Short mmCIF file of C-alpha atoms in Angstrom, two decimals:
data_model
loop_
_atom_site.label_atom_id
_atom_site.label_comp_id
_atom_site.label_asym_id
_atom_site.label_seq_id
_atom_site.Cartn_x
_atom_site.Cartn_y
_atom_site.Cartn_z
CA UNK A 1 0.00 0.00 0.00
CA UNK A 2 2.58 2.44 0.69
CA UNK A 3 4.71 1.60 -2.33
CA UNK A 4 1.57 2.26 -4.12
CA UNK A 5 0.90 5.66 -2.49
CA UNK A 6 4.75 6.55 -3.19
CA UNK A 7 4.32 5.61 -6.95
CA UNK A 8 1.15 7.69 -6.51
CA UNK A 9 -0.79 4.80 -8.92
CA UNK A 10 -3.79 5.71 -7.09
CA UNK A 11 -3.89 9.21 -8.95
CA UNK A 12 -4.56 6.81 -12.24
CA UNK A 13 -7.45 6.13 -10.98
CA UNK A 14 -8.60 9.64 -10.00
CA UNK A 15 -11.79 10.94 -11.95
CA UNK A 16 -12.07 14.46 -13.01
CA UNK A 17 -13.64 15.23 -10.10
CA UNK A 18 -10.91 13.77 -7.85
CA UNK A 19 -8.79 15.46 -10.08
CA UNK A 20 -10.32 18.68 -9.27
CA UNK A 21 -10.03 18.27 -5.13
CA UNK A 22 -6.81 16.55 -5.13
CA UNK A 23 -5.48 20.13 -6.75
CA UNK A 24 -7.36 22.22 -4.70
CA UNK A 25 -5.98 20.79 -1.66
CA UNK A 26 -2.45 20.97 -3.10
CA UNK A 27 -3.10 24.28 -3.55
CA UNK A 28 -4.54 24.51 0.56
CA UNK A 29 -2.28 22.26 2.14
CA UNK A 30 1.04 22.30 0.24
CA UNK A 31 1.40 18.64 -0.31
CA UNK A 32 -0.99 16.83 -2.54
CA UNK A 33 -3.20 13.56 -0.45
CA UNK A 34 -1.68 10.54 0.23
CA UNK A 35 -5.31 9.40 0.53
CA UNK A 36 -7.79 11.29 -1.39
CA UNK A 37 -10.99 9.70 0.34
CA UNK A 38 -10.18 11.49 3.42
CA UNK A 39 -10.54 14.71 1.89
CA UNK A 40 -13.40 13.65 -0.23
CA UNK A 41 -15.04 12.69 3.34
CA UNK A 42 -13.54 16.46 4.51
CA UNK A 43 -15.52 18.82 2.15
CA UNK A 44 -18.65 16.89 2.52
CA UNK A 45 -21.17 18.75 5.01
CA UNK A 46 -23.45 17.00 6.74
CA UNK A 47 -26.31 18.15 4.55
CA UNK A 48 -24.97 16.10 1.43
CA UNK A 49 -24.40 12.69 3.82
CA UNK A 50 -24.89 9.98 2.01
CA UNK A 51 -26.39 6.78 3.91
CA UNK A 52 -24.29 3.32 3.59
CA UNK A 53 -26.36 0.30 3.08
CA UNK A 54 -25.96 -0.01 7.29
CA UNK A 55 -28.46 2.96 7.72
CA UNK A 56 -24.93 5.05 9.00
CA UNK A 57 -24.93 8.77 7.71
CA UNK A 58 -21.69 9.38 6.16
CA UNK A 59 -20.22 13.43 6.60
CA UNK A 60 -17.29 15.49 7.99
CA UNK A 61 -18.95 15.16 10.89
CA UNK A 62 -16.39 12.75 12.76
CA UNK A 63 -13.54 14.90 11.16
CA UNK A 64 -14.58 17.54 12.26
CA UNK A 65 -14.64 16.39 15.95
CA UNK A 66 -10.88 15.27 15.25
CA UNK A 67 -9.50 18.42 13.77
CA UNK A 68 -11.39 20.71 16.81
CA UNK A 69 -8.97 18.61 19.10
CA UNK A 70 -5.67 18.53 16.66
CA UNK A 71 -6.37 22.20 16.02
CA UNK A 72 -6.51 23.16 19.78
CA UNK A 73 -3.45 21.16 20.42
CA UNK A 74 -1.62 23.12 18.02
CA UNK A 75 -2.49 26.61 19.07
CA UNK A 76 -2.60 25.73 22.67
CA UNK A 77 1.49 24.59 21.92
CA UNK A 78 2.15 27.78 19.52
CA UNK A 79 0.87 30.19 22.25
CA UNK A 80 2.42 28.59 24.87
CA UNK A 81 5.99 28.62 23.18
CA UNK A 82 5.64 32.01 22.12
CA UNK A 83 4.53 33.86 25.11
CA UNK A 84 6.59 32.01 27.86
CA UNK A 85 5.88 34.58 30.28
CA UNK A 86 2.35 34.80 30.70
CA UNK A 87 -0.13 32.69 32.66
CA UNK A 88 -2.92 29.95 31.88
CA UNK A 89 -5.55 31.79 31.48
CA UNK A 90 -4.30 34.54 29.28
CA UNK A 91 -3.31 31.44 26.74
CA UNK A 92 -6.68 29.99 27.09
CA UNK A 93 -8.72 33.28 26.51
CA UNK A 94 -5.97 33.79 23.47
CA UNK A 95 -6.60 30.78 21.70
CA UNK A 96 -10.53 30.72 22.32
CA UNK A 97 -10.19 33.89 20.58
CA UNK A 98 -8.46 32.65 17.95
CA UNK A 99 -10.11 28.91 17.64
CA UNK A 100 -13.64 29.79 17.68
CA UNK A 101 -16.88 29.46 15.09
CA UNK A 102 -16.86 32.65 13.77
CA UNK A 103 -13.07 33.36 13.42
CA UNK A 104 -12.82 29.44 11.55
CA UNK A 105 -15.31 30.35 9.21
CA UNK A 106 -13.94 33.51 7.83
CA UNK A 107 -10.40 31.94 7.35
CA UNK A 108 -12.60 28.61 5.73
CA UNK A 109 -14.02 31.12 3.50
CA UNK A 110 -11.03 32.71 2.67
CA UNK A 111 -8.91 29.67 1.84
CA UNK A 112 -11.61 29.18 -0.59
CA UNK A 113 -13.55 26.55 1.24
CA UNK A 114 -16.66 27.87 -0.37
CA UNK A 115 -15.58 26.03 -3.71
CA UNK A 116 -15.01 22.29 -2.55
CA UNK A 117 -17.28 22.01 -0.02
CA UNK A 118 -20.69 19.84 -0.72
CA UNK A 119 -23.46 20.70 0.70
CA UNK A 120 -27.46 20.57 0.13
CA UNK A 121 -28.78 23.43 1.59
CA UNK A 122 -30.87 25.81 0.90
CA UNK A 123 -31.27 29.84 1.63
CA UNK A 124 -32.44 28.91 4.86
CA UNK A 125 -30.44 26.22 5.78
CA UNK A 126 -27.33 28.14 5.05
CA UNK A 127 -28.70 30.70 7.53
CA UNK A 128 -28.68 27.58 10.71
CA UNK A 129 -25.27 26.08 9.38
CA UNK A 130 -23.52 29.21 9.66
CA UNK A 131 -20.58 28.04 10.14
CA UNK A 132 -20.19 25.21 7.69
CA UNK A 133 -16.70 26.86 6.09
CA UNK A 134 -15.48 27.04 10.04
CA UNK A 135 -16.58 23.14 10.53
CA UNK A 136 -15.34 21.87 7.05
CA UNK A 137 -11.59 23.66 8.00
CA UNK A 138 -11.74 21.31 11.14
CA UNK A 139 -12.35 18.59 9.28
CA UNK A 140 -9.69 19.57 6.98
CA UNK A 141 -7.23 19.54 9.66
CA UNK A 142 -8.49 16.28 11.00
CA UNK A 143 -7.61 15.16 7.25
CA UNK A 144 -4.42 16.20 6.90
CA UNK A 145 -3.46 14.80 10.38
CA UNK A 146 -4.66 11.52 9.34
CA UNK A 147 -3.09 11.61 6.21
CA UNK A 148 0.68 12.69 6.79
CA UNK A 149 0.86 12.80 10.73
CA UNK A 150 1.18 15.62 13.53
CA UNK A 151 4.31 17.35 12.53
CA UNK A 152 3.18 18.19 8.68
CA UNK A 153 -0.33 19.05 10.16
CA UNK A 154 1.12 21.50 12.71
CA UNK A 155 3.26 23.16 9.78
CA UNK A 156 0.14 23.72 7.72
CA UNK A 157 -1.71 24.62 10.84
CA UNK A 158 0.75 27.24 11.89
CA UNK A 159 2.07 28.04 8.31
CA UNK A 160 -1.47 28.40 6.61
CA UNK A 161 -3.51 28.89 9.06
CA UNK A 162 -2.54 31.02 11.75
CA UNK A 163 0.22 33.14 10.25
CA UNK A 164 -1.43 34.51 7.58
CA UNK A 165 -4.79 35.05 8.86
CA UNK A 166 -4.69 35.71 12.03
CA UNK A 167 -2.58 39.27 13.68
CA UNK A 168 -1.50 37.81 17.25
CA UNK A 169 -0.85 41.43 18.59
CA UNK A 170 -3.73 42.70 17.21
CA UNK A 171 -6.31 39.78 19.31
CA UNK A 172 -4.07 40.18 22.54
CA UNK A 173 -4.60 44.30 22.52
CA UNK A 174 -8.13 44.21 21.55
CA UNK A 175 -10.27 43.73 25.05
CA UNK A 176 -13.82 42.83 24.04
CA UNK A 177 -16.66 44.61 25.67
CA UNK A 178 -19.13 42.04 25.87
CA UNK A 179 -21.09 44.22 27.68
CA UNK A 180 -21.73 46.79 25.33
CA UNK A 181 -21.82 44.30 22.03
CA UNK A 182 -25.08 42.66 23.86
CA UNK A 183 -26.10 45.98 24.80
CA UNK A 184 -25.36 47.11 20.96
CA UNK A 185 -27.54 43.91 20.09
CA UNK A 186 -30.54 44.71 22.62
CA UNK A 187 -30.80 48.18 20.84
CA UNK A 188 -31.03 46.58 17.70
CA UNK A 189 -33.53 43.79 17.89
CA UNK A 190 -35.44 46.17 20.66
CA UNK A 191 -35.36 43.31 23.81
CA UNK A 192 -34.42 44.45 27.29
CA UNK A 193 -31.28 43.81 28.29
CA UNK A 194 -31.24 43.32 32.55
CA UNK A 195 -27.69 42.59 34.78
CA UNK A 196 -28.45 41.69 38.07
CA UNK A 197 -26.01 40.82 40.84
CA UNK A 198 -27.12 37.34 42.23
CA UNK A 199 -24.87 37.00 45.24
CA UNK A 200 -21.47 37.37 46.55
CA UNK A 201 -19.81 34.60 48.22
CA UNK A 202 -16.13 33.53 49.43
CA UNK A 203 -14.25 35.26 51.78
CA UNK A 204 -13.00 38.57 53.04
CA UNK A 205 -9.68 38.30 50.57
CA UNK A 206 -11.20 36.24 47.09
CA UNK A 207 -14.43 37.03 46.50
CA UNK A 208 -16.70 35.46 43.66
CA UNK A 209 -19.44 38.08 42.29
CA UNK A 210 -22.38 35.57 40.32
CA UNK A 211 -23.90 38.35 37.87
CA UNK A 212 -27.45 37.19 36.18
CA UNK A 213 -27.95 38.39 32.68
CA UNK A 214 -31.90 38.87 31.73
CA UNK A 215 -33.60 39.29 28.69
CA UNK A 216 -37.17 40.32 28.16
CA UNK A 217 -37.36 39.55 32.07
CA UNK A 218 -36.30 36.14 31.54
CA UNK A 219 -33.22 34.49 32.91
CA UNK A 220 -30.36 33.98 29.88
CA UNK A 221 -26.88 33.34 31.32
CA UNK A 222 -24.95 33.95 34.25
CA UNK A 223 -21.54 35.13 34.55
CA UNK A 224 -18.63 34.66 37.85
CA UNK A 225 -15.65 36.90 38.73
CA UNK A 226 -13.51 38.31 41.58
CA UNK A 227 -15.43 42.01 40.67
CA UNK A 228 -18.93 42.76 39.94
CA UNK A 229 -17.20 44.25 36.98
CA UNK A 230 -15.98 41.03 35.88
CA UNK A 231 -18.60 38.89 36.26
CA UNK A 232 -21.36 41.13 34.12
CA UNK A 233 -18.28 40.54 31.21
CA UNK A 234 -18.48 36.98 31.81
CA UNK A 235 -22.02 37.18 31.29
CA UNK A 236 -22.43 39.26 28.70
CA UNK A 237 -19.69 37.34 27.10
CA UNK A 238 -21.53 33.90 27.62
CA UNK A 239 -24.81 35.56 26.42
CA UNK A 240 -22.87 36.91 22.81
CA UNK A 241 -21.84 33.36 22.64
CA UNK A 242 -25.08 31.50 22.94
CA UNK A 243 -26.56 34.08 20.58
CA UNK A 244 -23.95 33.75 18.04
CA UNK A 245 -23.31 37.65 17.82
CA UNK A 246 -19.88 38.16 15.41
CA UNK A 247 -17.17 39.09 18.28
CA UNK B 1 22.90 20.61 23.27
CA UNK B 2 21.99 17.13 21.85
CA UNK B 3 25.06 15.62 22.45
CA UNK B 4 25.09 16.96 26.05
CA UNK B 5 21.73 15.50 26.35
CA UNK B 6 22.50 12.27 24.43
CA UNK B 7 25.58 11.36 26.71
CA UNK B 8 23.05 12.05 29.76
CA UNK B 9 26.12 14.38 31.13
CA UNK B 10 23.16 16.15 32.95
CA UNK B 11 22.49 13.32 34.85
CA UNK B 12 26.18 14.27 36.59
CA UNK B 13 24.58 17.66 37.99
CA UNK B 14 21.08 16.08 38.96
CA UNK B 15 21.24 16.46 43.27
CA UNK B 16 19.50 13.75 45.74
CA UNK B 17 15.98 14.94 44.57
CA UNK B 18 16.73 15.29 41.36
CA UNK B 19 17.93 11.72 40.93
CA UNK B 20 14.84 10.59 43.21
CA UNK B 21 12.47 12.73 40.31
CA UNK B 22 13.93 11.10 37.48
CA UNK B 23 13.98 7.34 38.58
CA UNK B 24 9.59 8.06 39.36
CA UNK B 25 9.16 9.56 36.24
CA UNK B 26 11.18 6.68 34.13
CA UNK B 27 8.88 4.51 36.16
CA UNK B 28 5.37 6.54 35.49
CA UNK B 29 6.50 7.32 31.73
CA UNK B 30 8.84 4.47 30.51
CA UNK B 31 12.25 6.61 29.73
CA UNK B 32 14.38 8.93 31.59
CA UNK B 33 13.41 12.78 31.37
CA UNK B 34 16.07 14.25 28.83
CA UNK B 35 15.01 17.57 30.19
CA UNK B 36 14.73 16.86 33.80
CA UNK B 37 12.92 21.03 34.30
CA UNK B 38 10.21 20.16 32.59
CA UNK B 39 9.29 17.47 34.95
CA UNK B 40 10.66 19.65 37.89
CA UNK B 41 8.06 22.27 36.78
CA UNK B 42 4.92 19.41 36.41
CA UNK B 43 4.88 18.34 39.29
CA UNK B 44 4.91 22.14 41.22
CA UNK B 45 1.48 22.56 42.54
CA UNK B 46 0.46 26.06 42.25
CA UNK B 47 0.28 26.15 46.04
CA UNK B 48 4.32 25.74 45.82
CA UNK B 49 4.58 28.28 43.31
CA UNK B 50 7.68 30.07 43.57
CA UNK B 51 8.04 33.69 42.46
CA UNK B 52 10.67 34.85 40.11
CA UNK B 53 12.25 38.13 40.73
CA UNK B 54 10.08 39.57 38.10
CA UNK B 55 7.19 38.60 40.11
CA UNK B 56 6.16 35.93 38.17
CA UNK B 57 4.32 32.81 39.73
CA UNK B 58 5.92 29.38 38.22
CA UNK B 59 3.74 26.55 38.56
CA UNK B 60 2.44 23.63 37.15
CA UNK B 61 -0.57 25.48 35.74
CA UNK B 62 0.46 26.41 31.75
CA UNK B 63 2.12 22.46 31.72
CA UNK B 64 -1.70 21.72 32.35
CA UNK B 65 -3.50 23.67 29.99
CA UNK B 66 -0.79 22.41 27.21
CA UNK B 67 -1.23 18.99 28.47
CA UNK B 68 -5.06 19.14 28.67
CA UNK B 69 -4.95 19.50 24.81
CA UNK B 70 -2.53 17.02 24.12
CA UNK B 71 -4.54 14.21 26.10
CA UNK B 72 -7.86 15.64 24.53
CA UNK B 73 -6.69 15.08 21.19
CA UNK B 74 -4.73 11.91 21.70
CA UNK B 75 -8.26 10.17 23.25
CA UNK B 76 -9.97 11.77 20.44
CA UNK B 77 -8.14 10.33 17.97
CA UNK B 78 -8.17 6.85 19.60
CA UNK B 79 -11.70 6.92 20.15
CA UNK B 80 -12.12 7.88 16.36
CA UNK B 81 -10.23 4.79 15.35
CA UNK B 82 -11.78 2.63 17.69
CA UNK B 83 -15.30 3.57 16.52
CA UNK B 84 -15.44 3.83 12.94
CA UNK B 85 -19.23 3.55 12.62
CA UNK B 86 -20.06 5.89 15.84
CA UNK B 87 -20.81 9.45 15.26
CA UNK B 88 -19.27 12.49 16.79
CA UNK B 89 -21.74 12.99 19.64
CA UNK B 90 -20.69 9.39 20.48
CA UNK B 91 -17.42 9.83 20.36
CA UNK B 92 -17.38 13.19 22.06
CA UNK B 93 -19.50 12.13 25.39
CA UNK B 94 -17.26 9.10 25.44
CA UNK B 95 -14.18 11.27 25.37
CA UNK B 96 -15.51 13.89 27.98
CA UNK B 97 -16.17 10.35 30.08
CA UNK B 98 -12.16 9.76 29.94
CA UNK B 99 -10.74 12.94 30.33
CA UNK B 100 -12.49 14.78 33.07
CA UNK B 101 -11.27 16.01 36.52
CA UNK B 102 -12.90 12.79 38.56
CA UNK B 103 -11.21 10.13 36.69
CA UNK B 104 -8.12 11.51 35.57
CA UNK B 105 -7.24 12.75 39.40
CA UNK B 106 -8.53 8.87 40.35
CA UNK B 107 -5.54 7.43 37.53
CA UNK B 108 -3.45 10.53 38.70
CA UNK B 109 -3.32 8.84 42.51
CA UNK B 110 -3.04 5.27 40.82
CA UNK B 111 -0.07 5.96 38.91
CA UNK B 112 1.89 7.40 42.11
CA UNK B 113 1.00 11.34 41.71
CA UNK B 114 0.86 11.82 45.73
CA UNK B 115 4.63 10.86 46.02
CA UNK B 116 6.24 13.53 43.71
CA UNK B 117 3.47 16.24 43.72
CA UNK B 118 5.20 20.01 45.27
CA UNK B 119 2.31 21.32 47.03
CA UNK B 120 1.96 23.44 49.99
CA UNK B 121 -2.00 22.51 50.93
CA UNK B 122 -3.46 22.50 54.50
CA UNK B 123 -6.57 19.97 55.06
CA UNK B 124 -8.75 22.72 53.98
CA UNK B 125 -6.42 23.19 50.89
CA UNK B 126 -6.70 20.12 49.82
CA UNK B 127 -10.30 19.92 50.13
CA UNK B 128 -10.92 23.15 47.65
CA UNK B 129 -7.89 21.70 45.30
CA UNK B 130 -9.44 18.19 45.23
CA UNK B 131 -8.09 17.52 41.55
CA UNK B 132 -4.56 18.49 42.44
CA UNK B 133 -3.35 14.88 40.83
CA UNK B 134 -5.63 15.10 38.04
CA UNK B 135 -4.39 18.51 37.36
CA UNK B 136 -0.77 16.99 37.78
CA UNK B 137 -1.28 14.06 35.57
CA UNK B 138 -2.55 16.48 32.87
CA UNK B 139 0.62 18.69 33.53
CA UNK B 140 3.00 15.32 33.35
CA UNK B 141 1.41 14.57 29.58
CA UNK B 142 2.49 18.35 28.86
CA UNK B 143 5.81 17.48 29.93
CA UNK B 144 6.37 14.28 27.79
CA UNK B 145 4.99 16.04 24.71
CA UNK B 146 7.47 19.02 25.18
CA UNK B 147 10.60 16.63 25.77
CA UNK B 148 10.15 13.70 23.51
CA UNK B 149 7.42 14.75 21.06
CA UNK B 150 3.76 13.65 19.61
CA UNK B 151 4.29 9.88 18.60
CA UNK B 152 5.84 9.25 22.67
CA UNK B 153 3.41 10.99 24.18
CA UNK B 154 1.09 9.31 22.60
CA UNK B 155 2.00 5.69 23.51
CA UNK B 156 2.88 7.07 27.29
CA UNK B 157 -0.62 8.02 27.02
CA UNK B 158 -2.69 4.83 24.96
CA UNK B 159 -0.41 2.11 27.03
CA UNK B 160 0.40 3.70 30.95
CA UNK B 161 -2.71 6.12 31.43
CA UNK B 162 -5.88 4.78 28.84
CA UNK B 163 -5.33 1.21 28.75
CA UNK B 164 -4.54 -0.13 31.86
CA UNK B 165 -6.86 2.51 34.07
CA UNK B 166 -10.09 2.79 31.71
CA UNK B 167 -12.42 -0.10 30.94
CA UNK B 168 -13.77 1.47 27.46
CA UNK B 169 -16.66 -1.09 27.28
CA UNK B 170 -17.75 -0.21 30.94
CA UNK B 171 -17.40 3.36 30.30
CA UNK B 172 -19.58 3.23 26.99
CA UNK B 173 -22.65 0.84 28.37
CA UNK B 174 -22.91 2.84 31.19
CA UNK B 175 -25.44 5.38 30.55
CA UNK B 176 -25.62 7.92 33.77
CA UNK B 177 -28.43 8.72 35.04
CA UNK B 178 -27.99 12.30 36.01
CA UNK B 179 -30.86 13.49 37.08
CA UNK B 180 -30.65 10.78 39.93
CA UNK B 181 -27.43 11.63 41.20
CA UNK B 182 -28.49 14.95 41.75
CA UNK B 183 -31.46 13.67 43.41
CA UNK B 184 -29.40 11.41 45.93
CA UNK B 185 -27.35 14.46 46.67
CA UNK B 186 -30.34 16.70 47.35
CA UNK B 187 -31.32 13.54 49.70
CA UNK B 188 -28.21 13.49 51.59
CA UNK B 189 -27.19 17.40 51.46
CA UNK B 190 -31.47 17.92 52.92
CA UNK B 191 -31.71 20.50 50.00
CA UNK B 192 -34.97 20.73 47.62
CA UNK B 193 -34.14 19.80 43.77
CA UNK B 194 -36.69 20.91 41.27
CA UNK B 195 -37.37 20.93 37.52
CA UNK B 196 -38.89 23.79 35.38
CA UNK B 197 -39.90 23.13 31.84
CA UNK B 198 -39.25 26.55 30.86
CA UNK B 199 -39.65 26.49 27.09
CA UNK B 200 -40.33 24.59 24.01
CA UNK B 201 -38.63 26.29 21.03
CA UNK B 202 -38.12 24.91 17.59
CA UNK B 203 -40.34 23.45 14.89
CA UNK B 204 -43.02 20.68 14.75
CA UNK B 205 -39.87 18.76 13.45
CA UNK B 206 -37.31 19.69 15.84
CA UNK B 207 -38.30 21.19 19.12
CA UNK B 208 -36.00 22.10 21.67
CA UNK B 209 -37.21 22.30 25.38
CA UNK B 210 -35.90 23.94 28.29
CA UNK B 211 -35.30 22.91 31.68
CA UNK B 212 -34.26 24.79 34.40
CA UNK B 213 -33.12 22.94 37.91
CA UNK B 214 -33.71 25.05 40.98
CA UNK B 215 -31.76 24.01 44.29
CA UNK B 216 -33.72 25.60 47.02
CA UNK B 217 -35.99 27.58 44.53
CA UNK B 218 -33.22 29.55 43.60
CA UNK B 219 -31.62 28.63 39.53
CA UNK B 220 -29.02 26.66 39.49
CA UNK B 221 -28.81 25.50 35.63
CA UNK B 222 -30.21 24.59 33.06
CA UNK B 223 -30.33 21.55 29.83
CA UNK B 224 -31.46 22.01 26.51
CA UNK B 225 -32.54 18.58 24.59
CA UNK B 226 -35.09 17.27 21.71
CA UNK B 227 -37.06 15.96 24.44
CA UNK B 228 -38.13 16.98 28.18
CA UNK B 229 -36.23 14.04 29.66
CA UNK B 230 -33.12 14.97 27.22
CA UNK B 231 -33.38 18.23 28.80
CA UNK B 232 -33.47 17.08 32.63
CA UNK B 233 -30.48 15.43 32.10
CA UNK B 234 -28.51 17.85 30.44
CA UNK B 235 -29.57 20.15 32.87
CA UNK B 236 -28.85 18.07 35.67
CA UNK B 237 -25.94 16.91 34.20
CA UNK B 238 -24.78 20.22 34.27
CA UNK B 239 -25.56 20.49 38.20
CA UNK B 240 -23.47 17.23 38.65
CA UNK B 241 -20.55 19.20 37.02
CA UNK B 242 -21.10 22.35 38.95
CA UNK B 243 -21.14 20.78 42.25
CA UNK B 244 -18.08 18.56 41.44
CA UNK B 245 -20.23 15.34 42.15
CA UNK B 246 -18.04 12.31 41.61
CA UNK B 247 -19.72 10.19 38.87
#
């Protein structure tokens, strides 16, 4: 098998369509597959699934759920290399900034995921899978780990991914109000937007503020931190998450 | 650097605990640390930080949150192999099943954590930092990544840590019943548990209800699911996780 991979034989077998994705992801990953049908299984959304003979959906899906954990691995390592100074939880809120939905899906777009993926979708489905181009780059990565192992992937990660499309200073300076974006967003869609501090507990020297966020009256999310201040972000921040809102 | 490392002339400088560090972790991980710090560093509890002159805290705690993503994707990716016909929510609650704070501090004490963990923890200490070995056995696998790469860490991880602590056929039949663990709890703590269908959202199709779980009429959290019962667990699932209930 892998003196037939090295002789690439299997490309003699390639349709045009193969043809066509085996280039593009040349063209995305630097190296062409070793084994096409994991890429074939990478670009297809879950919407286009076909179902084997077993009644078992076949998508990107599981991929997907690989390349999220590959991906994180490889961020968590880059930040942690490159900014040897600072603590745990400045690398975590770094790379959540970096590895989340919306951020994926504009790189996915712009790496021209748009063109290989397959999906069945219409208007309106496109408008729940929002972040189909963000998903099918996971499963990309997920492919690419598979197919040539954990140091190429972490080059293309870092090389491809990261470097070029995403300005490390430029997410470390930027604080996000989460307050005001949800406040921004109750403006906009006219709900009532409601923080109210729950309770206060711990002791004397480390305090834990639990800050209740309420829309329309109705409880939403909750938020913790060592200030009132703090906890309202958390919040807000959780609430901008489970609404989706662009950060 | 190499050479210096190859010949094991560090070895020469290691002191009485030094030598004592390396001999557990050739034991724990299956070859002599060839950068002994590393180890030094996993095994500081952040109760045992010390403080560098620039005021900076070194601890185990950014070994962890590398480590945390090295284990999550090395489980991930044995799980996907292991399961070729299970989907990703499958293979993501299974995952979440290995790799959480209860079990991995359970394998963290098995494996012989206690003996080499720094820490500088009261009775009350150790009560609040109840997954101090977890924590350290997730630092450890952050350690073996940085100072003998993927493909080691990897079988450190599949043969000393999965294998021989977690019985995956046990851990997959076993379906939890959360919602009666936190009932047992409620039981034995005398508090009152309660669930609140708060919503059904969602299409004839696909509806999505809402539960909320009050703990002395006050929220506590709340699940999300296709069905009602979905939902109680997920929201008392949640709870479980919140209250650190061993499961």
């Amino acid at each position: 098998m892998k003196i037939f991979r090295k002789l690439r034989l299997q490309e003699l077998l390639y349709n045009k369509k193969d043809k066509r994705l085996a280039t593009a992801i040349k063209l995305m990953v630097g190296r062409k597959p070793l084994n096409l049908s994991l890429f074939k299984l990478a670009v297809k959304h879950s919407s286009a699934a076909e179902e084997t003979k077993h009644g078992i959906k076949v998508s990107n899906e599981r991929l997907e759920y690989l390349g999220d954990a590959v991906l994180g691995t490889i961020v968590a390592e880059h930040l942690f290399i490159k900014f040897p100074y600072r603590d745990e939880g400045f690398l975590t809120e770094t790379r959540s900034r970096i590895v989340n939905r919306e951020s994926l899906n504009q790189v996915g777009k712009k790496i021209g995921l748009e063109k290989i993926v397959e999906s069945d979708l219409t208007e309106k489905g496109f408008f729940t899978h929002k972040s189909i181009y963000g998903d099918t780059l996971e499963a990309l990565v997920g492919a690419v780990y598979l197919d040539r192992g954990y140091y190429f992937c972490r080059k293309f990660v870092l090389s491809r991914i990261i470097s070029p499309h995403f300005d490390l200073d430029n997410i470390i300076n930027t604080t996000i109000n989460f307050k005001s974006k949800i406040i921004e967003w109750s403006q906009k869609e006219n709900r009532e937007v409601d923080f109210l501090l729950k309770s206060i507990t711990g002791s004397q020297r480390f305090k834990e503020f639990t800050v209740e966020l309420k829309i329309d009256q109705e409880f939403f999310t909750e938020g913790k931190g060592p200030t009132k201040k703090k906890a309202e972000q958390e919040a807000a921040k959780n609430a901008c998450e489970k609404l989706k809102l662009a950060i």
